[in-house]
mmCIF file of N, CA and C in Angstrom:
data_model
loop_
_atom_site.group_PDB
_atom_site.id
_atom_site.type_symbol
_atom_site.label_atom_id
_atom_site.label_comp_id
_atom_site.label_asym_id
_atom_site.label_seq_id
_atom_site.Cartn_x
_atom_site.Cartn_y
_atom_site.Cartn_z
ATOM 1 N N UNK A 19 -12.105 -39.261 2.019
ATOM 2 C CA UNK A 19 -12.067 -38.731 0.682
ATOM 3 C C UNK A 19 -12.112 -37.199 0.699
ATOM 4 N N UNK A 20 -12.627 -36.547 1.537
ATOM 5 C CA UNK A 20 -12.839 -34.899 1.319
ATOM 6 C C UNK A 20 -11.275 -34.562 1.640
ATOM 7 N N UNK A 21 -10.473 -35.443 2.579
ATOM 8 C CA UNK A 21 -9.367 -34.875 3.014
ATOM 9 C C UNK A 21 -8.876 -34.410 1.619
ATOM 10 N N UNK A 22 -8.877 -35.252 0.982
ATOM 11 C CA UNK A 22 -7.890 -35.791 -0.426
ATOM 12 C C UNK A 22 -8.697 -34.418 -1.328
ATOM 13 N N UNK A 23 -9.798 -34.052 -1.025
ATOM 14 C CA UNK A 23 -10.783 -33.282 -2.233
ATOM 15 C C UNK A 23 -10.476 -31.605 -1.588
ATOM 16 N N UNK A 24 -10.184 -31.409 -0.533
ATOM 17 C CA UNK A 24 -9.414 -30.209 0.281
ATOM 18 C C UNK A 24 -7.923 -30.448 -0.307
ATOM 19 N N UNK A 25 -7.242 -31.103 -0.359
ATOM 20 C CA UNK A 25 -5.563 -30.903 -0.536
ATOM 21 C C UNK A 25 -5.573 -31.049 -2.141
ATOM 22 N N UNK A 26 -6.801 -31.511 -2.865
ATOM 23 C CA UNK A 26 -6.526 -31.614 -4.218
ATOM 24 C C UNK A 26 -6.757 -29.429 -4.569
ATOM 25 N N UNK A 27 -7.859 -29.173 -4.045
ATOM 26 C CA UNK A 27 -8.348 -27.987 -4.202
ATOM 27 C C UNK A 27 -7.296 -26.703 -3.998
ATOM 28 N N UNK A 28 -6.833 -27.116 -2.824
ATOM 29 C CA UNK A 28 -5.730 -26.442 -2.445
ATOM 30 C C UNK A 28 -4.299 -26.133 -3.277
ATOM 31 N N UNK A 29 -3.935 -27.390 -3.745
ATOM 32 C CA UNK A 29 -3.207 -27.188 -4.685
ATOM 33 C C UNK A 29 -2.950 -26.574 -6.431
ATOM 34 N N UNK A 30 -4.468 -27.249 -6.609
ATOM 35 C CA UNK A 30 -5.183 -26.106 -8.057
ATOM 36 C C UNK A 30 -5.286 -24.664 -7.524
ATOM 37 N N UNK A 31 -5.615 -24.118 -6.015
ATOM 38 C CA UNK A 31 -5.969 -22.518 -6.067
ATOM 39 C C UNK A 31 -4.714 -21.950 -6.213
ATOM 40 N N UNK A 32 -3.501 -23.021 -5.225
ATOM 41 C CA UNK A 32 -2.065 -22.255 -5.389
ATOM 42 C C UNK A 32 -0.978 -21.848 -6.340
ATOM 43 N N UNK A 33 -1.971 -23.172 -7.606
ATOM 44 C CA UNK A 33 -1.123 -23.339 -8.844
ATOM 45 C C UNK A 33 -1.548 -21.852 -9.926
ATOM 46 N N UNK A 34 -2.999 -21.934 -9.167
ATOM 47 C CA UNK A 34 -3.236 -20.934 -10.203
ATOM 48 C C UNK A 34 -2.886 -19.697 -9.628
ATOM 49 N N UNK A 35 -2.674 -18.996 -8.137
ATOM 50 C CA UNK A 35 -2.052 -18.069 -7.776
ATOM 51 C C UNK A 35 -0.385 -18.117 -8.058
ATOM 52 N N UNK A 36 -0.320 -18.393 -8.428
ATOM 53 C CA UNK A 36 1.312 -18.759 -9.188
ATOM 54 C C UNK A 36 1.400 -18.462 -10.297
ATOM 55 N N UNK A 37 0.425 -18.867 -11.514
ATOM 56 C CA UNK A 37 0.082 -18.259 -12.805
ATOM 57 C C UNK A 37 -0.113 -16.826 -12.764
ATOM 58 N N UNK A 38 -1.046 -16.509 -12.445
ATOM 59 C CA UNK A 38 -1.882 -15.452 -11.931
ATOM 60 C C UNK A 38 -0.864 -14.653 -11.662
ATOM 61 N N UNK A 39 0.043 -14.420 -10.901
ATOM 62 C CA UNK A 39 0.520 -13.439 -10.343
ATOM 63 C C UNK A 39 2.179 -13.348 -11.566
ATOM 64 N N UNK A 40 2.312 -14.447 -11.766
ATOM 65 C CA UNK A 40 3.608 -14.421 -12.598
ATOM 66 C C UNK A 40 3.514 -13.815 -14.046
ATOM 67 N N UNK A 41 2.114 -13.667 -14.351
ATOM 68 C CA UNK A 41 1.760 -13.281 -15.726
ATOM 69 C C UNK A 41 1.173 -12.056 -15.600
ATOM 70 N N UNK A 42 1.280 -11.688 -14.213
ATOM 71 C CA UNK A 42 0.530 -10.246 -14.228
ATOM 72 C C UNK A 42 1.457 -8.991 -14.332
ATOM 73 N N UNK A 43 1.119 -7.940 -14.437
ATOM 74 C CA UNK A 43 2.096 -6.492 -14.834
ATOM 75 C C UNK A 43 1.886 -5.722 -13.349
ATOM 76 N N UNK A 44 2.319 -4.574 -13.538
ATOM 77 C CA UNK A 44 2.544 -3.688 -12.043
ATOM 78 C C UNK A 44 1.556 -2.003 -12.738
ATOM 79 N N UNK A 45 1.246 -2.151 -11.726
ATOM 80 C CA UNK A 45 0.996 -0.525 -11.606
ATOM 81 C C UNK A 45 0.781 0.142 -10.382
ATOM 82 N N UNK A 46 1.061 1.431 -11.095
ATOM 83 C CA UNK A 46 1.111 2.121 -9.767
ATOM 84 C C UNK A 46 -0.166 3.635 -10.037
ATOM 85 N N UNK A 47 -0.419 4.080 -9.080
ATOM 86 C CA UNK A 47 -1.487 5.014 -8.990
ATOM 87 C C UNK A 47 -1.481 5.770 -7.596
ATOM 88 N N UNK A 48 -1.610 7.164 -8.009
ATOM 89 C CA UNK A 48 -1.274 7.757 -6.822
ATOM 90 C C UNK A 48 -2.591 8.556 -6.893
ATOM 91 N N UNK A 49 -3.501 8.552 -5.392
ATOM 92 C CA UNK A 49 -4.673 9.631 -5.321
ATOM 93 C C UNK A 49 -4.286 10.229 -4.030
ATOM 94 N N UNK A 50 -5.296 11.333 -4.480
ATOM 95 C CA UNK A 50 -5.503 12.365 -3.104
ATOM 96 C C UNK A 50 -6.933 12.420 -2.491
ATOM 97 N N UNK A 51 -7.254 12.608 -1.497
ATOM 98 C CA UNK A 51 -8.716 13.009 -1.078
ATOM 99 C C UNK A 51 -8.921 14.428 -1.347
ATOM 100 N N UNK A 52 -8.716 15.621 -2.143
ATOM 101 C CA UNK A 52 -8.772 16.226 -1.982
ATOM 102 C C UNK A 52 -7.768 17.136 -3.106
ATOM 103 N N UNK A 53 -8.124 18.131 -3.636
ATOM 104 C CA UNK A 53 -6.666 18.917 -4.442
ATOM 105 C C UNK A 53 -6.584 19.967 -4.640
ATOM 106 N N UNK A 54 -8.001 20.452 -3.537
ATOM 107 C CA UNK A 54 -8.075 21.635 -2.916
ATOM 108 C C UNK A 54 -7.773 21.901 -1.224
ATOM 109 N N UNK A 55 -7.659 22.833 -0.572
ATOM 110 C CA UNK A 55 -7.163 22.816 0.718
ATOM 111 C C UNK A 55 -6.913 24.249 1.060
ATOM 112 N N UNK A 56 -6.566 24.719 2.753
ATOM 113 C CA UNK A 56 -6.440 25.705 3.183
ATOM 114 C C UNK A 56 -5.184 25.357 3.932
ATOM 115 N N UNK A 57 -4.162 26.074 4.059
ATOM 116 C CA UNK A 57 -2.989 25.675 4.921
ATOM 117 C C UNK A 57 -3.285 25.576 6.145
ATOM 118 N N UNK A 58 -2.473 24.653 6.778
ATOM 119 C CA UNK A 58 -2.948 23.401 7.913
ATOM 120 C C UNK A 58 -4.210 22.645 7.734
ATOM 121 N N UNK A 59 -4.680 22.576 6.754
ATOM 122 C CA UNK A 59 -5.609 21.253 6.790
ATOM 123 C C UNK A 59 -4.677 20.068 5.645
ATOM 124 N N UNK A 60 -5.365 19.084 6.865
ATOM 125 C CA UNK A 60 -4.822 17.970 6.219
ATOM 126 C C UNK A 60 -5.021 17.354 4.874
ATOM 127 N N UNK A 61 -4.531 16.578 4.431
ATOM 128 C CA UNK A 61 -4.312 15.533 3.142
ATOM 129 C C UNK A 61 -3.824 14.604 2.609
ATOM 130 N N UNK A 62 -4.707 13.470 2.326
ATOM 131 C CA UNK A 62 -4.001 12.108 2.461
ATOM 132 C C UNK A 62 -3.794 11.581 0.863
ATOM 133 N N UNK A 63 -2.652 11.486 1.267
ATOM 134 C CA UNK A 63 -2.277 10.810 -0.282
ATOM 135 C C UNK A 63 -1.722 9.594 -0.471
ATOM 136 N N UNK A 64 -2.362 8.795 -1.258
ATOM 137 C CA UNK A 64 -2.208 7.489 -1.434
ATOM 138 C C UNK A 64 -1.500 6.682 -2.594
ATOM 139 N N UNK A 65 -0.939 6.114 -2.581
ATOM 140 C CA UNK A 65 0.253 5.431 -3.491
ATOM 141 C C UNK A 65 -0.374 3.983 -3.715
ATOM 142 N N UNK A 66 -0.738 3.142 -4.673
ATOM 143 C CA UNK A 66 -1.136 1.832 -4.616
ATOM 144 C C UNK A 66 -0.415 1.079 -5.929
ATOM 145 N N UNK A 67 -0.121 0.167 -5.735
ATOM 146 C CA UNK A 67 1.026 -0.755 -6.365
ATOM 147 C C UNK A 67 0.096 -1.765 -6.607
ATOM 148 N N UNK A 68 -0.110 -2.183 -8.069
ATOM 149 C CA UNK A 68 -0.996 -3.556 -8.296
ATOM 150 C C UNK A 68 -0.409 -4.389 -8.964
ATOM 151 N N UNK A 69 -0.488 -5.800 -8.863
ATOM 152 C CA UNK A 69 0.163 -6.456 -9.940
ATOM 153 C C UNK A 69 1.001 -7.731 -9.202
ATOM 154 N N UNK A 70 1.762 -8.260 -10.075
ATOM 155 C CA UNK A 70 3.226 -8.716 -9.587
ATOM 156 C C UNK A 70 4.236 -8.097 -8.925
ATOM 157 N N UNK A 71 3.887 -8.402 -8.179
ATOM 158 C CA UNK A 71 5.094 -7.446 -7.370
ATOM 159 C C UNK A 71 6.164 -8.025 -6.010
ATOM 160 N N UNK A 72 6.414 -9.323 -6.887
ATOM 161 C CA UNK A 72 7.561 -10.133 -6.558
ATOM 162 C C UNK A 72 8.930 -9.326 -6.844
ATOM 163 N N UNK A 73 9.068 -8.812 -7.988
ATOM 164 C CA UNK A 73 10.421 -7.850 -8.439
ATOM 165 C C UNK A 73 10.723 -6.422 -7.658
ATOM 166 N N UNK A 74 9.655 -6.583 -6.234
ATOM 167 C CA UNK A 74 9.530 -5.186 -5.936
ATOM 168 C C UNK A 74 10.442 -4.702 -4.998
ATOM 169 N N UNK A 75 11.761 -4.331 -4.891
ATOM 170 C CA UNK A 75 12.913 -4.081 -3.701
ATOM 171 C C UNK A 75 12.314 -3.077 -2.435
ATOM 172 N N UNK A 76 11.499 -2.064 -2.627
ATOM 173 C CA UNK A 76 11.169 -0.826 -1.681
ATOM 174 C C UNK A 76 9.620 -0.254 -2.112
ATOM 175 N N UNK A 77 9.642 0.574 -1.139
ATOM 176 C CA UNK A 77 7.987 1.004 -1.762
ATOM 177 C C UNK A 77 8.280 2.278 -2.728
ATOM 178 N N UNK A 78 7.378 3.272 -3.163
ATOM 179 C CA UNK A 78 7.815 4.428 -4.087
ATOM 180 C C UNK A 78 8.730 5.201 -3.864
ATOM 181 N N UNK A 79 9.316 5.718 -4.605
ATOM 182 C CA UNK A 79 10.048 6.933 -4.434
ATOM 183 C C UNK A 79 9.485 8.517 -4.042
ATOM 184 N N UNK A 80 9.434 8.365 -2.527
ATOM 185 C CA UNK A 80 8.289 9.933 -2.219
ATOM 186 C C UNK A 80 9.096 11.083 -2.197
ATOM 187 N N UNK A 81 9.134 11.704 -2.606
ATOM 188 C CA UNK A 81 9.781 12.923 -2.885
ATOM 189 C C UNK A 81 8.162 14.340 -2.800
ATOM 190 N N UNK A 82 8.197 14.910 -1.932
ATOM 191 C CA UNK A 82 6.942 15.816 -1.802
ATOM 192 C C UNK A 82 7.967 17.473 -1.798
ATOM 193 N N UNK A 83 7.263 18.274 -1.977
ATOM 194 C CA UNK A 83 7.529 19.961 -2.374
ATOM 195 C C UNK A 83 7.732 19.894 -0.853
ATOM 196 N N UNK A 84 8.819 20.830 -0.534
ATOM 197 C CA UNK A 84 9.089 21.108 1.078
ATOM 198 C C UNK A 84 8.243 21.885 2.265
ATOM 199 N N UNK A 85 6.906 22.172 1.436
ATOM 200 C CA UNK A 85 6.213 22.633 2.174
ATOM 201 C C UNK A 85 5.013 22.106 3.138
ATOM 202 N N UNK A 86 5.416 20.848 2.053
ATOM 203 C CA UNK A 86 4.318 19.745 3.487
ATOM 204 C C UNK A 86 5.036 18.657 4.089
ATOM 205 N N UNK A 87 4.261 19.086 5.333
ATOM 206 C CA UNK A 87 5.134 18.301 6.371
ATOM 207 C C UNK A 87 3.994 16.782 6.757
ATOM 208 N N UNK A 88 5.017 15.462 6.684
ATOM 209 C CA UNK A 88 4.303 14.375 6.956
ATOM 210 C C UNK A 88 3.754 14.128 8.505
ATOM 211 N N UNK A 89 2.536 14.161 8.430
ATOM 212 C CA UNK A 89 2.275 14.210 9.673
ATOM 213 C C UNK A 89 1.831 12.569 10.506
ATOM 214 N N UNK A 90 1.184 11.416 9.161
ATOM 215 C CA UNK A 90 1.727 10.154 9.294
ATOM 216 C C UNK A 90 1.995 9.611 7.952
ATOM 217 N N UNK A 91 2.461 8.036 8.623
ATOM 218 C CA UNK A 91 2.374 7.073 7.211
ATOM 219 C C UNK A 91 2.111 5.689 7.671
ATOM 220 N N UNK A 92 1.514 4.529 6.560
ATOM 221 C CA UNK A 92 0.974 3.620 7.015
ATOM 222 C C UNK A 92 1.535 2.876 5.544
ATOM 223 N N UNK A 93 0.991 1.349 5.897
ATOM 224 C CA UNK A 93 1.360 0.769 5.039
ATOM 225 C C UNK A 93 0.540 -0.377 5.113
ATOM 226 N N UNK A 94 -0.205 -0.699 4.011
ATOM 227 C CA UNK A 94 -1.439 -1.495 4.291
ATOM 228 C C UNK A 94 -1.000 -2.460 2.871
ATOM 229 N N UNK A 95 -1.266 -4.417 2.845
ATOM 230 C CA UNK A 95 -1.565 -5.255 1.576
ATOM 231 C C UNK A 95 -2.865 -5.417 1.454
ATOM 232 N N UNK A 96 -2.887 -5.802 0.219
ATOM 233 C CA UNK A 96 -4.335 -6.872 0.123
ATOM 234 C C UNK A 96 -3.983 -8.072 -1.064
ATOM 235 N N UNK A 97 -4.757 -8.893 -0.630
ATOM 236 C CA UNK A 97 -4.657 -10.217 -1.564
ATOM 237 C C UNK A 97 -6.103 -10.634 -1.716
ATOM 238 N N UNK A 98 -6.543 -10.205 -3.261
ATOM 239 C CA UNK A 98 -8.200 -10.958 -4.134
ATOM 240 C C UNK A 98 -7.905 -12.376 -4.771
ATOM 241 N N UNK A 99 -8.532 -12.807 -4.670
ATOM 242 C CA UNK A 99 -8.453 -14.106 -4.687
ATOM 243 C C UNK A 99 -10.285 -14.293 -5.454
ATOM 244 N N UNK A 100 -10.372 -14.201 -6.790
ATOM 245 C CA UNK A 100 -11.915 -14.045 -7.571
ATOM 246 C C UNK A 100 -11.391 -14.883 -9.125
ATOM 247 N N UNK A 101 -12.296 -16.448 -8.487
ATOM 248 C CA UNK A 101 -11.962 -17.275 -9.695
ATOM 249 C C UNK A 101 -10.598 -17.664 -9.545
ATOM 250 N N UNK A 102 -10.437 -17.668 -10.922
ATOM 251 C CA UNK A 102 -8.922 -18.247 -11.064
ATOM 252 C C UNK A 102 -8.014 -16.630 -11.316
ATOM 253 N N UNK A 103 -8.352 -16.213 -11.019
ATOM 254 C CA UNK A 103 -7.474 -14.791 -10.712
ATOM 255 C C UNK A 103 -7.030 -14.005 -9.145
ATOM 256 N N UNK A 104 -5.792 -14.020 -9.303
ATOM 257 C CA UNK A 104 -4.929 -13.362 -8.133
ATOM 258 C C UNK A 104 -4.806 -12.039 -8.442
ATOM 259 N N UNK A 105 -4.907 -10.889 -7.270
ATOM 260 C CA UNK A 105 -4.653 -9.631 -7.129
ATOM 261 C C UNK A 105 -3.858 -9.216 -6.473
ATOM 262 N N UNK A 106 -2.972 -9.043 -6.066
ATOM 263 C CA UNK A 106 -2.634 -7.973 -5.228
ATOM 264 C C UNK A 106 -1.723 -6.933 -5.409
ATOM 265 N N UNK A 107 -2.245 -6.059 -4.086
ATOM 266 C CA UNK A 107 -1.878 -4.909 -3.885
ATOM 267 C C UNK A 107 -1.467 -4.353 -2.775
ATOM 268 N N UNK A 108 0.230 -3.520 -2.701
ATOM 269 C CA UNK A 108 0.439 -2.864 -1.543
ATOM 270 C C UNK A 108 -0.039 -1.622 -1.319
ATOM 271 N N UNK A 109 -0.787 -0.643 -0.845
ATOM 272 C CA UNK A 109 -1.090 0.393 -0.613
ATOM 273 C C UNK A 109 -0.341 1.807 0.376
ATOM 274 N N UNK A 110 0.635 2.711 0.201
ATOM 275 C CA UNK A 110 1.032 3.583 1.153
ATOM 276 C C UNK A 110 -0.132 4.839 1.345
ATOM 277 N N UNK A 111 -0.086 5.016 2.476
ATOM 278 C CA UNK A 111 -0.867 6.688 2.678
ATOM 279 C C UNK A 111 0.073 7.419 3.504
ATOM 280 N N UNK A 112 -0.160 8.384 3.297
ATOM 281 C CA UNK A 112 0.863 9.739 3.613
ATOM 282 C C UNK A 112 -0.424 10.658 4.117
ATOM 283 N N UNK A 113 -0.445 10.920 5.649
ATOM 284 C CA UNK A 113 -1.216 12.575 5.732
ATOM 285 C C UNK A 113 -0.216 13.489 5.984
ATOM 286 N N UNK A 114 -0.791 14.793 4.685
ATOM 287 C CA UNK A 114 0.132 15.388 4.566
ATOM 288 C C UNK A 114 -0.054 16.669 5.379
ATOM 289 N N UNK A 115 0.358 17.591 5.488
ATOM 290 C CA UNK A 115 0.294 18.844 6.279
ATOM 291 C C UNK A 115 0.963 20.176 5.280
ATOM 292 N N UNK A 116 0.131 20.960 4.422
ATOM 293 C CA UNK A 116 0.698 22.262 3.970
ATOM 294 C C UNK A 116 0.541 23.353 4.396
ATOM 295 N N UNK A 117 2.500 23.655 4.580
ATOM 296 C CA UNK A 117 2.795 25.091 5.656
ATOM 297 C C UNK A 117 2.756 26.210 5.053
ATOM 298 N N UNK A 118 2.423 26.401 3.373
ATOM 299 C CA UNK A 118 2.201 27.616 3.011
ATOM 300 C C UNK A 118 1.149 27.631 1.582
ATOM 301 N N UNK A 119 0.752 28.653 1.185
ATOM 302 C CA UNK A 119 -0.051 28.775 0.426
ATOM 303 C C UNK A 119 0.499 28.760 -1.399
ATOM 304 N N UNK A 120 -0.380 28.226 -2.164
ATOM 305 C CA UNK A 120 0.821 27.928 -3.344
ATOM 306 C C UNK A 120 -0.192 26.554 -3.970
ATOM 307 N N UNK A 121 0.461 26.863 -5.343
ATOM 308 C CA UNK A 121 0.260 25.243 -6.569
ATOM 309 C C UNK A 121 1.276 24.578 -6.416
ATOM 310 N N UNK A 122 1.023 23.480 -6.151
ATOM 311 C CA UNK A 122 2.348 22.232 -6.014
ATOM 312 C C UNK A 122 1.819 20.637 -6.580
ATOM 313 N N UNK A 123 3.016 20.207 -7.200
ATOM 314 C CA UNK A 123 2.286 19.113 -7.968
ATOM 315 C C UNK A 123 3.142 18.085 -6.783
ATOM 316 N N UNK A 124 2.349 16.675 -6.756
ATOM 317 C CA UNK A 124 2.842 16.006 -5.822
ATOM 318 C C UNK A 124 3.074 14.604 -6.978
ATOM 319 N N UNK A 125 4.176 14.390 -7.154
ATOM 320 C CA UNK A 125 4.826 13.246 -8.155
ATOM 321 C C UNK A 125 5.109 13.652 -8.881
ATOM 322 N N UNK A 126 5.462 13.096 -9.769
ATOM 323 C CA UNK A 126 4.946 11.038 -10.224
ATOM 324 C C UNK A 126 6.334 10.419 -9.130
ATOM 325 N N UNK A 127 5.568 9.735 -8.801
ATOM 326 C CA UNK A 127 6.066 8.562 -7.847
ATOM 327 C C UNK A 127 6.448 7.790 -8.446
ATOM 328 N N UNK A 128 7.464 7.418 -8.252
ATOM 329 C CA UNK A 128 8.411 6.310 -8.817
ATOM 330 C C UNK A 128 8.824 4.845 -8.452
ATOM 331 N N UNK A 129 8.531 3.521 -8.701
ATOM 332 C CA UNK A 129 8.868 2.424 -8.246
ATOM 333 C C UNK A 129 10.259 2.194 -9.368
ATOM 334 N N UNK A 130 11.443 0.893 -8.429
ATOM 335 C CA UNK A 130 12.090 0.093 -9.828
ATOM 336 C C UNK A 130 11.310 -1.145 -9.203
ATOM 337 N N UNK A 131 10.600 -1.589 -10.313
ATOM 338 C CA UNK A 131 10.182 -2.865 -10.535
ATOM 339 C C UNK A 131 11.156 -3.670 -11.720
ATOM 340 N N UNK A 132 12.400 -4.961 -10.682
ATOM 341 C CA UNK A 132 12.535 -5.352 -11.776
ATOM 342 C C UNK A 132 13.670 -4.921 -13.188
ATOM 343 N N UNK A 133 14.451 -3.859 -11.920
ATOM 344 C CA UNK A 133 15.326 -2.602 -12.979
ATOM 345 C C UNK A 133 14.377 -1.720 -13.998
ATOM 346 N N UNK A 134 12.743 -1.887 -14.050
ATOM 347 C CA UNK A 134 12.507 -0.990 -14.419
ATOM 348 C C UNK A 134 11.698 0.106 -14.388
ATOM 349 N N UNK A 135 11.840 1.305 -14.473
ATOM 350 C CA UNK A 135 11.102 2.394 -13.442
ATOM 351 C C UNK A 135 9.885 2.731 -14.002
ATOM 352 N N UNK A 136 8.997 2.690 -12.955
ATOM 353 C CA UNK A 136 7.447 3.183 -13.372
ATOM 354 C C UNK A 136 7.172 4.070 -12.604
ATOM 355 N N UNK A 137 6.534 4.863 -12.988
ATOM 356 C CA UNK A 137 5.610 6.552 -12.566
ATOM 357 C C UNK A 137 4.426 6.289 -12.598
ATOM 358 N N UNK A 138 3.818 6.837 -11.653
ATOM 359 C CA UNK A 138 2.216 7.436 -11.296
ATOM 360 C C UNK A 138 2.017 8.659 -12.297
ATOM 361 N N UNK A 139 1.002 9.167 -11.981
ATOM 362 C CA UNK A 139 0.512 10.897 -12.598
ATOM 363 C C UNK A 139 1.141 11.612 -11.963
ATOM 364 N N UNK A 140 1.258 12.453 -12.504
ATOM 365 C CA UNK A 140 1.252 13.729 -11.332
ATOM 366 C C UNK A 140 0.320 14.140 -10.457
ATOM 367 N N UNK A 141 -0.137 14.766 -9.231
ATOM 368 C CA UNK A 141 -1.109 15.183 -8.688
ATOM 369 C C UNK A 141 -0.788 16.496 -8.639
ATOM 370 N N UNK A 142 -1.811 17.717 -9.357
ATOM 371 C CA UNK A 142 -1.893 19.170 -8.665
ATOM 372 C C UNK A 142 -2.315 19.444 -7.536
ATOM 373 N N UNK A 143 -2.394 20.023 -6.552
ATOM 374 C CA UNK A 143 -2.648 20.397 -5.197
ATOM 375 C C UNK A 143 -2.729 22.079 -5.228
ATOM 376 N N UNK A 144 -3.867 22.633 -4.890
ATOM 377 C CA UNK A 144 -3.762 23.913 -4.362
ATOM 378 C C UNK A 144 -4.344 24.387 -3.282
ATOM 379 N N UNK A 145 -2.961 24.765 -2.499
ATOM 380 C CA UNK A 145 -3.605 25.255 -1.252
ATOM 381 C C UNK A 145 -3.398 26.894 -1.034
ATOM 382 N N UNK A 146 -4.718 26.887 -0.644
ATOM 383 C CA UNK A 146 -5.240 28.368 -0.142
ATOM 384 C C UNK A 146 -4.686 29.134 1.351
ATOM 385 N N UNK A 147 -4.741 30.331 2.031
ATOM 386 C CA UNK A 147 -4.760 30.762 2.517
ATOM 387 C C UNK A 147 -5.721 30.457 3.887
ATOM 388 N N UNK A 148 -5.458 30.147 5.288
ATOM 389 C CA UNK A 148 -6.766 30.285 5.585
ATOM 390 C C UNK A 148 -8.197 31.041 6.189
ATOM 391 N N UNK A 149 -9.122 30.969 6.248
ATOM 392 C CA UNK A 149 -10.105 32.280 5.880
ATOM 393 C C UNK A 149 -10.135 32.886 7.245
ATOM 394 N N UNK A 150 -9.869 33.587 7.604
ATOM 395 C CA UNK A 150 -9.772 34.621 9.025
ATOM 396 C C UNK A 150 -11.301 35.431 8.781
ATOM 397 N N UNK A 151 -11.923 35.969 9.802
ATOM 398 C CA UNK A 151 -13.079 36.925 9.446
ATOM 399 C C UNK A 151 -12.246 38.385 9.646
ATOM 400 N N UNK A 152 -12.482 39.625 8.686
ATOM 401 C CA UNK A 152 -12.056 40.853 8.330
ATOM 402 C C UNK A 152 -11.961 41.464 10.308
ATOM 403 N N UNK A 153 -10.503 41.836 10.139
ATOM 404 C CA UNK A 153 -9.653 42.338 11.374
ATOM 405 C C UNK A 153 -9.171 41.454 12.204
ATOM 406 N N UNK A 154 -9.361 40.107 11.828
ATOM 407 C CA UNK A 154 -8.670 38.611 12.898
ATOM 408 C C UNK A 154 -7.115 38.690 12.880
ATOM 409 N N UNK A 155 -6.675 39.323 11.668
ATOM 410 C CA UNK A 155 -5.292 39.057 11.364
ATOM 411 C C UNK A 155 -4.046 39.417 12.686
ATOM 412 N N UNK A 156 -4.439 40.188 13.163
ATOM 413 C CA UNK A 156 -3.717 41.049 14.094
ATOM 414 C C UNK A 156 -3.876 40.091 15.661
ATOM 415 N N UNK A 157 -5.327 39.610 15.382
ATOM 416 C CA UNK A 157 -5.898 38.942 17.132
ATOM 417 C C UNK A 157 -5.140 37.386 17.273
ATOM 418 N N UNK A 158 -5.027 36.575 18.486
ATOM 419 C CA UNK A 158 -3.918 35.764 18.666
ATOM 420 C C UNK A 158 -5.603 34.540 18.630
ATOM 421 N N UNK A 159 -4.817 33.562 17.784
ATOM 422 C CA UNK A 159 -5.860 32.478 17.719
ATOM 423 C C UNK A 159 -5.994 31.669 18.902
ATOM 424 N N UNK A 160 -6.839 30.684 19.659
ATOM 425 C CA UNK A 160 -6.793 29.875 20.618
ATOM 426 C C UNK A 160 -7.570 28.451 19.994
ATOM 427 N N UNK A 161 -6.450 27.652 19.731
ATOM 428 C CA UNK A 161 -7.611 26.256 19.668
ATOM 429 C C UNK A 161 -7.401 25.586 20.900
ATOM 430 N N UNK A 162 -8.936 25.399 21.294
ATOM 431 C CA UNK A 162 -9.325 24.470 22.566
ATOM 432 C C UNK A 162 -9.383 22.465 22.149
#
C-alpha cells in the first residue's frame, strides 16, 4: 500500500507543479554587490529570472558600457518546491572589471519571454579613481 501512497503523492506534487508554474508570471531583477568602486576592483552583477519560464528562448540581453571588461560568467537554476507552490529561478552573474573612472548605468536587461520583452531597473555604478598615496603617481606599482 505505501507503494501506491508514494506514486499517488507523486503525482498530486507534479500536478500541482504544472499548475503552479503555468499560472505563474516572469520577472526579472538585476543586482549589484556594490555601486560604488575604484577602477580595477571587481563587481558582480546579477541577473535573476523568476517565474514561468517555459517561454524562455535565451538568457538576458547583456549589453554593459565598454568600459568593463567581463572577467567571468556563470549560470546557476533553482527549483522551491513550498506547499503547493512551484518557484523557479534561473540566475546569471557577471564579474565585472572597470577600466576607467566615470557614472555608468548598467541596463535594463532585457528578456523576450514569449514575444514579449521585459526589463530589469537600471543599475547606477560609480567608479572612482584609484587612491595612490601623494607622489606614487610617477613610481611603477608591483603586485606580489
Amino acid at each position: 500500500m505505501r507503494r501506491h501512497q508514494r506514486l499517488l503523492l507523486a503525482l498530486v506534487a507534479l500536478g500541482a507543479w504544472g499548475t503552479a508554474v503555468a499560472a505563474g508570471e516572469v520577472s526579472i531583477v538585476a543586482a549589484v554587490d556594490k555601486t560604488s568602486l575604484d577602477v580595477g576592483q571587481p563587481l558582480t552583477l546579477t541577473i535573476t529570472l523568476t517565474g514561468d519560464l517555459s517561454g524562455l528562448q535565451a538568457g538576458p540581453n547583456v549589453e554593459l558600457p565598454p568600459t568593463f571588461a567581463v572577467a567571468s560568467r556563470s549560470q546557476a537554476s533553482r527549483l522551491s518546491i513550498q506547499g503547493a507552490g512551484v518557484e523557479r529561478s534561473v540566475s546569471f552573474t557577471y564579474v565585472l572589471v572597470a577600466q576607467e573612472a566615470g557614472t555608468f548605468q548598467l541596463g535594463p536587461f532585457v528578456i523576450d519571454h514569449g514575444g514579449q520583452p521585459l526589463a530589469s531597473d537600471p543599475i547606477l555604478v560609480v567608479v572612482g579613481k584609484p587612491v595612490l598615496p601623494p607622489g606614487s603617481e610617477d613610481q611603477l606599482r608591483y603586485i606580489l
